[in-house]
PDB file of C-alpha atoms and ligand atoms in Angstrom:
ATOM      1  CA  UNK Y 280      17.895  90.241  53.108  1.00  0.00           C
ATOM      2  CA  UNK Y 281      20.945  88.650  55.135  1.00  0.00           C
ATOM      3  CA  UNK Y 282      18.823  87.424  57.725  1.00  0.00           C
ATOM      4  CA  UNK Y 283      17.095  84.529  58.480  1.00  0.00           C
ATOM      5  CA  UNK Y 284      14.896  82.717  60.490  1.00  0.00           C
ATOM      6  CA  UNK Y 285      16.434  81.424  63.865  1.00  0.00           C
ATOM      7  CA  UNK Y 286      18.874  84.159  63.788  1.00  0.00           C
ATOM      8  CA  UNK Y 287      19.784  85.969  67.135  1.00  0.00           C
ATOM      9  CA  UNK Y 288      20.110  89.208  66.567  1.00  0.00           C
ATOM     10  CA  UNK Y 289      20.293  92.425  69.012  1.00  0.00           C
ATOM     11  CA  UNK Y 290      18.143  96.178  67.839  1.00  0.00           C
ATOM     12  CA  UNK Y 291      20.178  98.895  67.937  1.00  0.00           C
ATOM     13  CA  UNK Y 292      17.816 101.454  67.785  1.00  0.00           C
ATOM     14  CA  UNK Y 293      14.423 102.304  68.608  1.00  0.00           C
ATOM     15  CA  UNK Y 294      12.695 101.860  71.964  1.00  0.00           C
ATOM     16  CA  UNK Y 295      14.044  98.288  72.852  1.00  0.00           C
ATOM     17  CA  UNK Y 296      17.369  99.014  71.591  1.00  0.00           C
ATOM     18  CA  UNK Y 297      19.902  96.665  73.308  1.00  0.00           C
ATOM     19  CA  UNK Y 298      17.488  93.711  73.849  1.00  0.00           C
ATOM     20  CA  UNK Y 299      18.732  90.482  72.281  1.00  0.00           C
ATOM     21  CA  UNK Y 300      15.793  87.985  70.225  1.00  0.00           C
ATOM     22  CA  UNK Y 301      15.673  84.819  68.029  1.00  0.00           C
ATOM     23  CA  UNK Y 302      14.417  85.958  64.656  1.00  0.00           C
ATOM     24  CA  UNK Y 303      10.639  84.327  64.130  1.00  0.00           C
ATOM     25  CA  UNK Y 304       9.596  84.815  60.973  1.00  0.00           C
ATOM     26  CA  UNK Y 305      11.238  87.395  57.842  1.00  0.00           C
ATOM     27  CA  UNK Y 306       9.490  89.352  55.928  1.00  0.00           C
ATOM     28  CA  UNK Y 307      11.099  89.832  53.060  1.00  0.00           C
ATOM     29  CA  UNK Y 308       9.005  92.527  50.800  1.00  0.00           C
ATOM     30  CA  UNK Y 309       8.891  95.088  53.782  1.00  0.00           C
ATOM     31  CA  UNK Y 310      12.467  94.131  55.031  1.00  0.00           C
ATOM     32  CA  UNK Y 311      11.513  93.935  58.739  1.00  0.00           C
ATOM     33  CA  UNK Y 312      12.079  90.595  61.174  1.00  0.00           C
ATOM     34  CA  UNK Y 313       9.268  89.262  63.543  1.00  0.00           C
ATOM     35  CA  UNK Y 314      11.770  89.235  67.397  1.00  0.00           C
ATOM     36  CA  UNK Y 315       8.975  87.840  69.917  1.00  0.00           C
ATOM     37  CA  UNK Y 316       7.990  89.882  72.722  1.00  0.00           C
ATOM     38  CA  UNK Y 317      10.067  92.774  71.497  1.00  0.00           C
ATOM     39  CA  UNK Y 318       9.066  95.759  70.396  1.00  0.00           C
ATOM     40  CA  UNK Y 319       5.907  94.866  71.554  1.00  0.00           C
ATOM     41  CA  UNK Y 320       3.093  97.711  71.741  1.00  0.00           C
ATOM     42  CA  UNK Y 321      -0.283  97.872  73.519  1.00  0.00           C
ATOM     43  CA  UNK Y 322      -3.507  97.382  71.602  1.00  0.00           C
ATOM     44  CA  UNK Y 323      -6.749  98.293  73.049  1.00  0.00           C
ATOM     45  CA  UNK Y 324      -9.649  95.947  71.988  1.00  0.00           C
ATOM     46  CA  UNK Y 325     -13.148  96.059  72.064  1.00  0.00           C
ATOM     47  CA  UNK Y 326     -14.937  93.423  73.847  1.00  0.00           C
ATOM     48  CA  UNK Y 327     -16.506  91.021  71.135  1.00  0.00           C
ATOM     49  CA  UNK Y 328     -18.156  88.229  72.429  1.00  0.00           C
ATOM     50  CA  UNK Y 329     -17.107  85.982  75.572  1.00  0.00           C
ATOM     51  CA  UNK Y 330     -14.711  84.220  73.549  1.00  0.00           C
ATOM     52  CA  UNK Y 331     -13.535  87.964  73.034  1.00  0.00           C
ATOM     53  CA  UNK Y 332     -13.239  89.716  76.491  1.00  0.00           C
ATOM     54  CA  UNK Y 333     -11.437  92.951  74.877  1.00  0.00           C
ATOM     55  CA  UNK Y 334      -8.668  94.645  76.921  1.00  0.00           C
ATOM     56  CA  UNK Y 335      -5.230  95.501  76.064  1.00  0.00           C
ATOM     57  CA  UNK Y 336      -2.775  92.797  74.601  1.00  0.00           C
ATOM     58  CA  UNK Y 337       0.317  92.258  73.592  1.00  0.00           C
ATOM     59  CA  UNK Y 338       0.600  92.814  69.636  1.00  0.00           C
ATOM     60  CA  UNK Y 339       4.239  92.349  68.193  1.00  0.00           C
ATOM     61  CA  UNK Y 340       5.583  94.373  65.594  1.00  0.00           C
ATOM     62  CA  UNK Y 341       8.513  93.535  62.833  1.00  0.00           C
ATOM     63  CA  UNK Y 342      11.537  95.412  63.434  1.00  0.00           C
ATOM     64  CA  UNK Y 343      13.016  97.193  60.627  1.00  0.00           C
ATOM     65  CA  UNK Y 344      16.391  95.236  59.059  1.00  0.00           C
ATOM     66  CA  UNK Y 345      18.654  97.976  59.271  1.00  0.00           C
ATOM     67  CA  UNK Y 346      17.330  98.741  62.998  1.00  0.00           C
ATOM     68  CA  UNK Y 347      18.918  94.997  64.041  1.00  0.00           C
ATOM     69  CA  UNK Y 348      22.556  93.361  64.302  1.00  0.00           C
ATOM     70  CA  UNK Y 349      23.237  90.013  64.360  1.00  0.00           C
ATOM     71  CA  UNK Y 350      24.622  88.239  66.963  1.00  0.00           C
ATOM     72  CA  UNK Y 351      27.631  85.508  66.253  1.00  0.00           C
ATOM     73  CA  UNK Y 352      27.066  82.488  67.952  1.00  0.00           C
ATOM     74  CA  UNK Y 353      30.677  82.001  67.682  1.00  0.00           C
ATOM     75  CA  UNK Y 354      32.483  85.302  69.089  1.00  0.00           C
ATOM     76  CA  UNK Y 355      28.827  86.281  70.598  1.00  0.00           C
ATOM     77  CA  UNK Y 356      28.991  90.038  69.440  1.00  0.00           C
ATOM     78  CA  UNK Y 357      27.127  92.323  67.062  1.00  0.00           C
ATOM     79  CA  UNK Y 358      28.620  91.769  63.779  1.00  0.00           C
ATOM     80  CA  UNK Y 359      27.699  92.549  60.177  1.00  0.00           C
ATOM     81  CA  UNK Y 360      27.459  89.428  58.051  1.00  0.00           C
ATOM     82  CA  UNK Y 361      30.073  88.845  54.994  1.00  0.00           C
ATOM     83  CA  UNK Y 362      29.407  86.400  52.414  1.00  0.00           C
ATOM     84  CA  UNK Y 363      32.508  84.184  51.063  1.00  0.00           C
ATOM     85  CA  UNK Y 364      31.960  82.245  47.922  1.00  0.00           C
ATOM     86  CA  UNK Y 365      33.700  78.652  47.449  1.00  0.00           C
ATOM     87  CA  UNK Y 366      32.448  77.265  44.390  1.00  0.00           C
ATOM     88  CA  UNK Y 367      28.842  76.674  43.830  1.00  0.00           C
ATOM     89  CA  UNK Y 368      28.223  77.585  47.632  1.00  0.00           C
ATOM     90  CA  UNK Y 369      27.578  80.785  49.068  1.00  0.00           C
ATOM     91  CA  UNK Y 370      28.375  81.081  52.931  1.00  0.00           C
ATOM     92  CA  UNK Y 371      27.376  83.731  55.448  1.00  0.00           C
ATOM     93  CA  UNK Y 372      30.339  84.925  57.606  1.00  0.00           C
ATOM     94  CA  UNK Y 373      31.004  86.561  60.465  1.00  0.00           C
ATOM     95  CA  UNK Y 374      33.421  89.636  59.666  1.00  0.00           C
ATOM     96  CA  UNK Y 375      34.779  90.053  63.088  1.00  0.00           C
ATOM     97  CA  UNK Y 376      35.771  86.185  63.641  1.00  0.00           C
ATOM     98  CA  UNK Y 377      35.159  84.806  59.874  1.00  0.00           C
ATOM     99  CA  UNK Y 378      33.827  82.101  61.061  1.00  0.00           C
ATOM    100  CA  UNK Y 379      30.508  80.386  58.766  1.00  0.00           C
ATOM    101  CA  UNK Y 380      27.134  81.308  60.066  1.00  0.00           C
TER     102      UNK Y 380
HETATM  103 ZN1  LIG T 109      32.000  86.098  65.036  1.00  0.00          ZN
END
């Protein structure tokens, strides 16, 4: 997992392909990132109780890892993520501007 939380990334495939979000939360074991209000699908509910009116809402689903590219804040473009190793310290990188992420 090269992602993190607080990440902006862009989905390059599926039905929001193209729309740009600021990764939420990671989940790591089924390799998918939590992008508020994308890939958002309709989910019918029953009505419960008053607290509970039912209807349809919004339910988010995590995007699959290899269905997202990250966004460099630097050069602002899709861009796969290097690592470069100085030392103890392991740094994400950009590989179309190098620059750490
Ligand atoms: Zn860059």
């Amino acid at each position: 997992m090269k992602l993190k939380k607080g990440d902006e990334v862009i989905i390059t495939s599926g039905k929001d392909k193209g729309k740009k979000g600021k990764i939420e939360k990671v989940f790591r074991k089924s390799n998918t990132v939590l992008l508020p209000g994308l890939n958002v699908f309709k989910r019918h509910m029953k009505k419960r109780d008053e607290n509970n009116p039912g209807g349809i809402i919004d339910f988010p689903r995590p995007v699959k890892v290899a269905n997202v590219a990250l966004i460099c804040p630097k050069c602002g473009k899709p861009t796969r993520i290097g690592y470069k190793v100085q030392g103890d310290t392991k740094s994400r990188i950009c590989r179309k501007c190098d620059s750490i992420l």
